[in-house]
mmCIF file of N, CA and C in Angstrom:
data_model
loop_
_atom_site.group_PDB
_atom_site.id
_atom_site.type_symbol
_atom_site.label_atom_id
_atom_site.label_comp_id
_atom_site.label_asym_id
_atom_site.label_seq_id
_atom_site.Cartn_x
_atom_site.Cartn_y
_atom_site.Cartn_z
ATOM 1 N N MET X 26 0.808 -1.316 -0.070
ATOM 2 C CA MET X 26 0.072 -0.024 -0.024
ATOM 3 C C MET X 26 0.702 1.132 0.147
ATOM 4 N N ASN X 27 0.557 2.197 -0.897
ATOM 5 C CA ASN X 27 1.427 3.352 -0.985
ATOM 6 C C ASN X 27 0.434 4.387 -0.631
ATOM 7 N N ILE X 28 0.824 5.270 0.507
ATOM 8 C CA ILE X 28 0.191 6.327 1.028
ATOM 9 C C ILE X 28 0.813 7.584 0.939
ATOM 10 N N ASP X 29 0.169 8.635 0.158
ATOM 11 C CA ASP X 29 0.779 9.817 0.150
ATOM 12 C C ASP X 29 0.431 10.574 1.347
ATOM 13 N N LEU X 30 1.507 10.910 2.102
ATOM 14 C CA LEU X 30 1.319 11.505 3.672
ATOM 15 C C LEU X 30 1.207 12.988 3.387
ATOM 16 N N ASN X 31 1.757 13.603 2.415
ATOM 17 C CA ASN X 31 1.635 14.950 2.112
ATOM 18 C C ASN X 31 1.846 15.446 0.706
ATOM 19 N N PRO X 32 0.759 15.841 0.086
ATOM 20 C CA PRO X 32 0.789 16.075 -1.219
ATOM 21 C C PRO X 32 1.641 17.283 -1.496
ATOM 22 N N ASN X 33 1.919 18.038 -0.612
ATOM 23 C CA ASN X 33 2.752 19.348 -1.019
ATOM 24 C C ASN X 33 4.115 19.000 -1.230
ATOM 25 N N TRP X 34 4.632 17.780 -0.841
ATOM 26 C CA TRP X 34 5.902 17.351 -1.293
ATOM 27 C C TRP X 34 6.232 17.275 -2.653
ATOM 28 N N LYS X 35 5.041 16.916 -3.522
ATOM 29 C CA LYS X 35 5.197 16.781 -4.927
ATOM 30 C C LYS X 35 5.420 18.290 -5.593
ATOM 31 N N LYS X 36 4.738 19.156 -4.865
ATOM 32 C CA LYS X 36 4.966 20.571 -5.232
ATOM 33 C C LYS X 36 6.338 21.030 -5.415
ATOM 34 N N LEU X 37 7.144 20.408 -4.290
ATOM 35 C CA LEU X 37 8.545 20.898 -4.255
ATOM 36 C C LEU X 37 9.325 20.568 -5.322
ATOM 37 N N THR X 38 9.030 19.545 -6.014
ATOM 38 C CA THR X 38 9.810 19.014 -7.203
ATOM 39 C C THR X 38 9.550 19.877 -8.321
ATOM 40 N N GLU X 39 8.456 20.561 -8.218
ATOM 41 C CA GLU X 39 8.083 21.540 -9.433
ATOM 42 C C GLU X 39 8.533 22.827 -9.334
ATOM 43 N N ILE X 40 9.049 23.163 -8.249
ATOM 44 C CA ILE X 40 9.727 24.576 -7.852
ATOM 45 C C ILE X 40 10.958 24.738 -8.583
ATOM 46 N N ASP X 41 11.270 25.887 -9.441
ATOM 47 C CA ASP X 41 12.588 26.211 -10.077
ATOM 48 C C ASP X 41 13.481 26.653 -8.633
ATOM 49 N N TRP X 42 14.447 25.727 -8.327
ATOM 50 C CA TRP X 42 15.223 26.033 -7.182
ATOM 51 C C TRP X 42 16.587 26.805 -7.667
ATOM 52 N N ASN X 43 16.542 27.431 -8.799
ATOM 53 C CA ASN X 43 17.620 28.270 -9.348
ATOM 54 C C ASN X 43 17.596 29.630 -8.743
ATOM 55 N N PHE X 44 18.212 30.037 -7.948
ATOM 56 C CA PHE X 44 17.871 31.416 -7.326
ATOM 57 C C PHE X 44 19.225 32.118 -7.643
ATOM 58 N N SER X 45 20.042 31.948 -8.725
ATOM 59 C CA SER X 45 21.219 32.488 -9.042
ATOM 60 C C SER X 45 21.032 34.179 -9.168
ATOM 61 N N GLN X 46 19.981 34.561 -9.670
ATOM 62 C CA GLN X 46 19.732 36.019 -10.033
ATOM 63 C C GLN X 46 19.028 36.890 -8.818
ATOM 64 N N ALA X 47 18.739 35.967 -7.843
ATOM 65 C CA ALA X 47 17.830 36.558 -6.801
ATOM 66 C C ALA X 47 18.460 37.445 -6.027
ATOM 67 N N GLN X 48 18.081 38.519 -5.360
ATOM 68 C CA GLN X 48 18.376 39.442 -4.413
ATOM 69 C C GLN X 48 18.390 38.821 -3.249
ATOM 70 N N THR X 49 19.414 38.647 -2.486
ATOM 71 C CA THR X 49 19.532 37.936 -1.071
ATOM 72 C C THR X 49 19.681 39.139 0.017
ATOM 73 N N ASN X 50 19.819 40.251 -0.155
ATOM 74 C CA ASN X 50 20.070 41.118 1.163
ATOM 75 C C ASN X 50 19.059 42.154 1.285
ATOM 76 N N TYR X 51 17.664 41.593 1.103
ATOM 77 C CA TYR X 51 16.532 42.375 1.358
ATOM 78 C C TYR X 51 16.201 42.322 2.897
ATOM 79 N N LEU X 52 15.219 43.342 3.162
ATOM 80 C CA LEU X 52 14.752 43.319 4.673
ATOM 81 C C LEU X 52 15.978 43.395 5.407
ATOM 82 N N THR X 53 16.003 42.493 6.583
ATOM 83 C CA THR X 53 17.088 42.391 7.441
ATOM 84 C C THR X 53 18.189 41.386 7.288
ATOM 85 N N HIS X 54 17.968 40.737 6.128
ATOM 86 C CA HIS X 54 19.036 39.863 5.671
ATOM 87 C C HIS X 54 20.299 40.217 5.758
ATOM 88 N N ARG X 55 20.717 41.370 5.561
ATOM 89 C CA ARG X 55 21.879 41.984 5.298
ATOM 90 C C ARG X 55 22.512 42.490 6.733
ATOM 91 N N LEU X 56 21.790 42.542 7.670
ATOM 92 C CA LEU X 56 22.087 43.112 9.041
ATOM 93 C C LEU X 56 23.369 42.656 9.487
ATOM 94 N N HIS X 57 23.802 41.194 9.418
ATOM 95 C CA HIS X 57 25.025 40.690 10.036
ATOM 96 C C HIS X 57 25.535 39.582 9.217
ATOM 97 N N PRO X 58 26.829 39.625 8.978
ATOM 98 C CA PRO X 58 27.297 38.340 8.440
ATOM 99 C C PRO X 58 27.273 37.226 9.362
ATOM 100 N N TYR X 59 27.035 36.009 8.807
ATOM 101 C CA TYR X 59 26.915 34.874 9.796
ATOM 102 C C TYR X 59 27.493 33.702 8.846
ATOM 103 N N PRO X 60 28.303 32.650 9.388
ATOM 104 C CA PRO X 60 28.933 31.564 8.695
ATOM 105 C C PRO X 60 27.823 30.588 8.209
ATOM 106 N N ALA X 61 27.843 29.990 7.111
ATOM 107 C CA ALA X 61 26.944 29.023 6.525
ATOM 108 C C ALA X 61 25.423 29.380 6.585
ATOM 109 N N LYS X 62 25.496 30.755 6.127
ATOM 110 C CA LYS X 62 23.998 31.360 6.020
ATOM 111 C C LYS X 62 23.587 30.972 4.629
ATOM 112 N N PHE X 63 22.182 30.513 4.527
ATOM 113 C CA PHE X 63 21.644 30.024 3.149
ATOM 114 C C PHE X 63 20.801 31.184 2.883
ATOM 115 N N ILE X 64 20.507 31.366 1.355
ATOM 116 C CA ILE X 64 19.706 32.326 0.869
ATOM 117 C C ILE X 64 18.432 32.242 1.340
ATOM 118 N N PRO X 65 17.859 33.476 1.495
ATOM 119 C CA PRO X 65 16.274 33.453 2.110
ATOM 120 C C PRO X 65 15.419 32.736 1.054
ATOM 121 N N GLN X 66 15.662 32.632 -0.276
ATOM 122 C CA GLN X 66 14.582 32.042 -1.107
ATOM 123 C C GLN X 66 14.271 30.790 -0.632
ATOM 124 N N ILE X 67 15.144 30.078 -0.087
ATOM 125 C CA ILE X 67 14.972 28.596 0.080
ATOM 126 C C ILE X 67 14.076 28.466 1.155
ATOM 127 N N PRO X 68 14.126 29.003 2.399
ATOM 128 C CA PRO X 68 13.163 28.839 3.480
ATOM 129 C C PRO X 68 11.819 29.307 3.046
ATOM 130 N N HIS X 69 11.926 30.619 2.202
ATOM 131 C CA HIS X 69 10.657 31.222 1.716
ATOM 132 C C HIS X 69 9.802 30.322 1.180
ATOM 133 N N GLN X 70 10.253 29.546 0.032
ATOM 134 C CA GLN X 70 9.632 28.566 -0.924
ATOM 135 C C GLN X 70 9.063 27.417 0.148
ATOM 136 N N LEU X 71 9.885 26.937 0.884
ATOM 137 C CA LEU X 71 9.489 25.902 1.897
ATOM 138 C C LEU X 71 8.283 26.371 2.674
ATOM 139 N N ILE X 72 8.385 27.360 3.444
ATOM 140 C CA ILE X 72 7.408 27.828 4.176
ATOM 141 C C ILE X 72 6.007 28.023 3.496
ATOM 142 N N GLN X 73 6.160 28.705 2.084
ATOM 143 C CA GLN X 73 4.920 28.833 1.496
ATOM 144 C C GLN X 73 4.268 27.527 1.177
ATOM 145 N N GLU X 74 5.179 26.788 0.743
ATOM 146 C CA GLU X 74 4.419 25.399 0.289
ATOM 147 C C GLU X 74 4.132 24.493 1.464
ATOM 148 N N LEU X 75 4.564 24.544 2.641
ATOM 149 C CA LEU X 75 4.285 23.556 3.703
ATOM 150 C C LEU X 75 3.733 24.041 4.744
ATOM 151 N N SER X 76 3.328 25.289 4.814
ATOM 152 C CA SER X 76 2.561 25.939 5.889
ATOM 153 C C SER X 76 1.536 26.894 5.362
ATOM 154 N N ARG X 77 0.662 27.228 6.593
ATOM 155 C CA ARG X 77 -0.275 28.353 6.127
ATOM 156 C C ARG X 77 -0.106 29.501 7.059
ATOM 157 N N PRO X 78 -0.729 30.764 6.671
ATOM 158 C CA PRO X 78 -0.667 31.918 7.562
ATOM 159 C C PRO X 78 -1.285 31.423 8.960
ATOM 160 N N GLY X 79 -0.543 32.056 10.030
ATOM 161 C CA GLY X 79 -1.204 31.804 11.317
ATOM 162 C C GLY X 79 -0.451 30.573 11.966
ATOM 163 N N GLU X 80 0.103 29.713 11.086
ATOM 164 C CA GLU X 80 0.829 28.548 11.720
ATOM 165 C C GLU X 80 2.127 28.860 12.333
ATOM 166 N N ILE X 81 2.841 27.825 13.015
ATOM 167 C CA ILE X 81 3.936 28.096 13.618
ATOM 168 C C ILE X 81 5.130 27.495 12.816
ATOM 169 N N VAL X 82 6.236 28.180 12.506
ATOM 170 C CA VAL X 82 7.379 27.628 11.925
ATOM 171 C C VAL X 82 8.407 27.744 13.030
ATOM 172 N N ALA X 83 9.075 26.487 13.340
ATOM 173 C CA ALA X 83 10.149 26.314 14.444
ATOM 174 C C ALA X 83 11.363 26.191 13.630
ATOM 175 N N ASP X 84 12.483 26.756 14.127
ATOM 176 C CA ASP X 84 13.957 26.564 13.514
ATOM 177 C C ASP X 84 14.657 26.302 14.739
ATOM 178 N N ILE X 85 15.018 25.326 14.975
ATOM 179 C CA ILE X 85 15.860 24.829 16.116
ATOM 180 C C ILE X 85 17.218 24.947 15.910
ATOM 181 N N PHE X 86 17.771 25.335 14.760
ATOM 182 C CA PHE X 86 19.175 25.685 14.661
ATOM 183 C C PHE X 86 18.990 27.088 13.839
ATOM 184 N N CYS X 87 18.319 28.177 14.502
ATOM 185 C CA CYS X 87 18.235 29.222 13.607
ATOM 186 C C CYS X 87 19.265 30.097 13.169
ATOM 187 N N GLY X 88 20.349 29.859 13.762
ATOM 188 C CA GLY X 88 21.512 30.823 13.158
ATOM 189 C C GLY X 88 21.276 32.211 13.300
ATOM 190 N N SER X 89 21.329 32.982 12.184
ATOM 191 C CA SER X 89 21.189 34.272 12.149
ATOM 192 C C SER X 89 19.729 34.686 11.836
ATOM 193 N N GLY X 90 18.857 33.631 11.652
ATOM 194 C CA GLY X 90 17.425 34.083 11.695
ATOM 195 C C GLY X 90 16.831 34.103 10.266
ATOM 196 N N THR X 91 17.356 33.574 9.358
ATOM 197 C CA THR X 91 16.709 33.776 7.917
ATOM 198 C C THR X 91 15.567 33.134 7.890
ATOM 199 N N THR X 92 15.156 31.877 8.332
ATOM 200 C CA THR X 92 14.028 31.219 8.355
ATOM 201 C C THR X 92 12.867 32.021 8.951
ATOM 202 N N LEU X 93 13.278 32.504 10.221
ATOM 203 C CA LEU X 93 12.425 33.166 11.019
ATOM 204 C C LEU X 93 11.867 34.481 10.424
ATOM 205 N N VAL X 94 12.752 35.266 9.513
ATOM 206 C CA VAL X 94 12.486 36.341 8.831
ATOM 207 C C VAL X 94 11.497 36.101 7.780
ATOM 208 N N GLU X 95 11.805 35.000 7.202
ATOM 209 C CA GLU X 95 10.888 34.557 5.865
ATOM 210 C C GLU X 95 9.666 34.223 6.552
ATOM 211 N N ALA X 96 9.605 33.504 7.549
ATOM 212 C CA ALA X 96 8.204 33.127 8.104
ATOM 213 C C ALA X 96 7.486 34.263 8.492
ATOM 214 N N LEU X 97 7.965 35.270 9.169
ATOM 215 C CA LEU X 97 7.266 36.410 9.520
ATOM 216 C C LEU X 97 6.734 37.000 8.254
ATOM 217 N N THR X 98 7.473 37.191 7.212
ATOM 218 C CA THR X 98 6.991 38.054 6.137
ATOM 219 C C THR X 98 5.609 37.463 5.292
ATOM 220 N N GLN X 99 5.631 36.066 5.695
ATOM 221 C CA GLN X 99 4.416 35.165 5.323
ATOM 222 C C GLN X 99 3.463 34.899 6.425
ATOM 223 N N LYS X 100 3.413 35.766 7.447
ATOM 224 C CA LYS X 100 2.430 35.970 8.304
ATOM 225 C C LYS X 100 2.473 34.443 9.176
ATOM 226 N N ARG X 101 3.547 33.984 9.447
ATOM 227 C CA ARG X 101 3.664 32.707 10.367
ATOM 228 C C ARG X 101 4.167 33.226 11.557
ATOM 229 N N HIS X 102 3.793 32.566 12.630
ATOM 230 C CA HIS X 102 4.485 32.740 14.059
ATOM 231 C C HIS X 102 5.681 31.967 13.988
ATOM 232 N N THR X 103 6.641 32.399 14.754
ATOM 233 C CA THR X 103 7.923 31.843 14.774
ATOM 234 C C THR X 103 8.554 31.352 16.102
ATOM 235 N N ILE X 104 9.368 30.247 16.147
ATOM 236 C CA ILE X 104 10.152 30.014 17.244
ATOM 237 C C ILE X 104 11.668 29.657 16.657
ATOM 238 N N GLY X 105 12.650 30.463 17.376
ATOM 239 C CA GLY X 105 13.858 30.271 17.061
ATOM 240 C C GLY X 105 14.759 29.861 18.073
ATOM 241 N N ILE X 106 15.592 28.773 17.993
ATOM 242 C CA ILE X 106 16.481 28.253 19.051
ATOM 243 C C ILE X 106 17.828 28.075 18.445
ATOM 244 N N ASP X 107 18.842 28.447 19.121
ATOM 245 C CA ASP X 107 20.254 28.208 18.834
ATOM 246 C C ASP X 107 21.071 28.212 19.989
ATOM 247 N N ALA X 108 22.182 27.315 19.958
ATOM 248 C CA ALA X 108 23.005 27.314 20.988
ATOM 249 C C ALA X 108 24.029 28.307 21.216
ATOM 250 N N ASN X 109 24.209 28.985 20.125
ATOM 251 C CA ASN X 109 25.124 30.275 20.068
ATOM 252 C C ASN X 109 24.375 31.360 20.542
ATOM 253 N N PRO X 110 24.706 32.153 21.509
ATOM 254 C CA PRO X 110 24.144 33.303 22.021
ATOM 255 C C PRO X 110 24.361 34.571 20.827
ATOM 256 N N ILE X 111 25.354 34.430 20.283
ATOM 257 C CA ILE X 111 25.366 35.571 19.222
ATOM 258 C C ILE X 111 24.429 35.386 18.264
ATOM 259 N N ALA X 112 24.359 34.134 17.801
ATOM 260 C CA ALA X 112 23.187 33.966 16.887
ATOM 261 C C ALA X 112 21.976 34.045 17.338
ATOM 262 N N CYS X 113 21.477 34.068 18.365
ATOM 263 C CA CYS X 113 20.268 34.408 19.224
ATOM 264 C C CYS X 113 20.106 35.948 19.120
ATOM 265 N N LEU X 114 21.231 36.534 19.293
ATOM 266 C CA LEU X 114 21.157 38.092 19.203
ATOM 267 C C LEU X 114 20.844 38.678 18.018
ATOM 268 N N ILE X 115 21.618 37.795 17.022
ATOM 269 C CA ILE X 115 21.379 38.494 15.701
ATOM 270 C C ILE X 115 19.982 38.070 15.149
ATOM 271 N N SER X 116 19.500 36.861 15.390
ATOM 272 C CA SER X 116 18.106 36.705 15.115
ATOM 273 C C SER X 116 17.102 37.591 15.725
ATOM 274 N N GLU X 117 17.371 37.860 17.103
ATOM 275 C CA GLU X 117 16.440 38.846 17.596
ATOM 276 C C GLU X 117 16.376 39.924 17.036
ATOM 277 N N ALA X 118 17.644 40.638 16.682
ATOM 278 C CA ALA X 118 17.690 41.836 15.871
ATOM 279 C C ALA X 118 17.106 41.944 14.589
ATOM 280 N N LYS X 119 17.227 40.739 13.930
ATOM 281 C CA LYS X 119 16.676 40.778 12.696
ATOM 282 C C LYS X 119 15.065 40.544 12.555
ATOM 283 N N THR X 120 14.618 40.027 13.707
ATOM 284 C CA THR X 120 12.999 39.705 13.483
ATOM 285 C C THR X 120 12.343 40.852 14.400
ATOM 286 N N THR X 121 13.089 41.903 14.894
ATOM 287 C CA THR X 121 12.538 43.009 15.572
ATOM 288 C C THR X 121 11.677 43.775 14.729
ATOM 289 N N CYS X 122 10.423 44.407 14.955
ATOM 290 C CA CYS X 122 9.698 45.160 14.300
ATOM 291 C C CYS X 122 10.125 46.476 14.520
ATOM 292 N N PHE X 123 10.268 47.303 13.224
ATOM 293 C CA PHE X 123 10.882 48.699 13.272
ATOM 294 C C PHE X 123 9.731 49.581 12.994
ATOM 295 N N ASN X 124 9.819 50.774 13.306
ATOM 296 C CA ASN X 124 8.900 51.734 12.718
ATOM 297 C C ASN X 124 9.417 52.462 11.713
ATOM 298 N N THR X 125 8.823 53.464 11.078
ATOM 299 C CA THR X 125 9.331 53.893 9.896
ATOM 300 C C THR X 125 10.754 54.666 10.046
ATOM 301 N N GLU X 126 11.000 55.436 10.957
ATOM 302 C CA GLU X 126 12.002 55.964 11.488
ATOM 303 C C GLU X 126 13.321 55.134 11.495
ATOM 304 N N ASP X 127 13.125 54.004 12.185
ATOM 305 C CA ASP X 127 14.008 53.001 12.482
ATOM 306 C C ASP X 127 14.541 52.325 11.082
ATOM 307 N N LYS X 128 13.418 52.161 10.418
ATOM 308 C CA LYS X 128 13.620 51.610 9.176
ATOM 309 C C LYS X 128 14.700 52.571 8.189
ATOM 310 N N ALA X 129 14.453 53.702 8.122
ATOM 311 C CA ALA X 129 15.080 54.529 7.423
ATOM 312 C C ALA X 129 16.688 54.621 7.868
ATOM 313 N N LEU X 130 16.742 54.422 9.369
ATOM 314 C CA LEU X 130 18.183 54.449 9.721
ATOM 315 C C LEU X 130 18.828 53.019 9.411
ATOM 316 N N LEU X 131 18.099 52.066 9.387
ATOM 317 C CA LEU X 131 18.747 50.747 9.172
ATOM 318 C C LEU X 131 19.248 50.683 7.669
ATOM 319 N N ASN X 132 18.258 51.234 6.800
ATOM 320 C CA ASN X 132 18.542 51.353 5.436
ATOM 321 C C ASN X 132 19.799 52.314 5.018
ATOM 322 N N SER X 133 20.168 53.278 5.987
ATOM 323 C CA SER X 133 21.244 54.058 5.619
ATOM 324 C C SER X 133 22.437 53.474 6.154
ATOM 325 N N LEU X 134 22.491 52.441 6.707
ATOM 326 C CA LEU X 134 23.729 51.662 7.306
ATOM 327 C C LEU X 134 24.376 51.183 6.089
#
């Protein structure tokens, strides 16, 4: 018996995963360098296909918070965990809501 546990997995094979021309430093993704950081388009596509607005996205090795930022942009709730306190600080800074003046200051950096 073959049971399809999640039909969304088939959708993942249909996505064009070539992001060579994609902008990767938008929003707060450029805030701080971090080793082994992946481009935001990867978690963006996965979150879009495998979750719905209002659901929780948990990243238990959140690093600099790329997945958390992308989840928030898609109206998901987030939980980020990392053993590295610097990573936690970066993630918190990247996911903090800014007002218009703060955004202008951030963009000028």
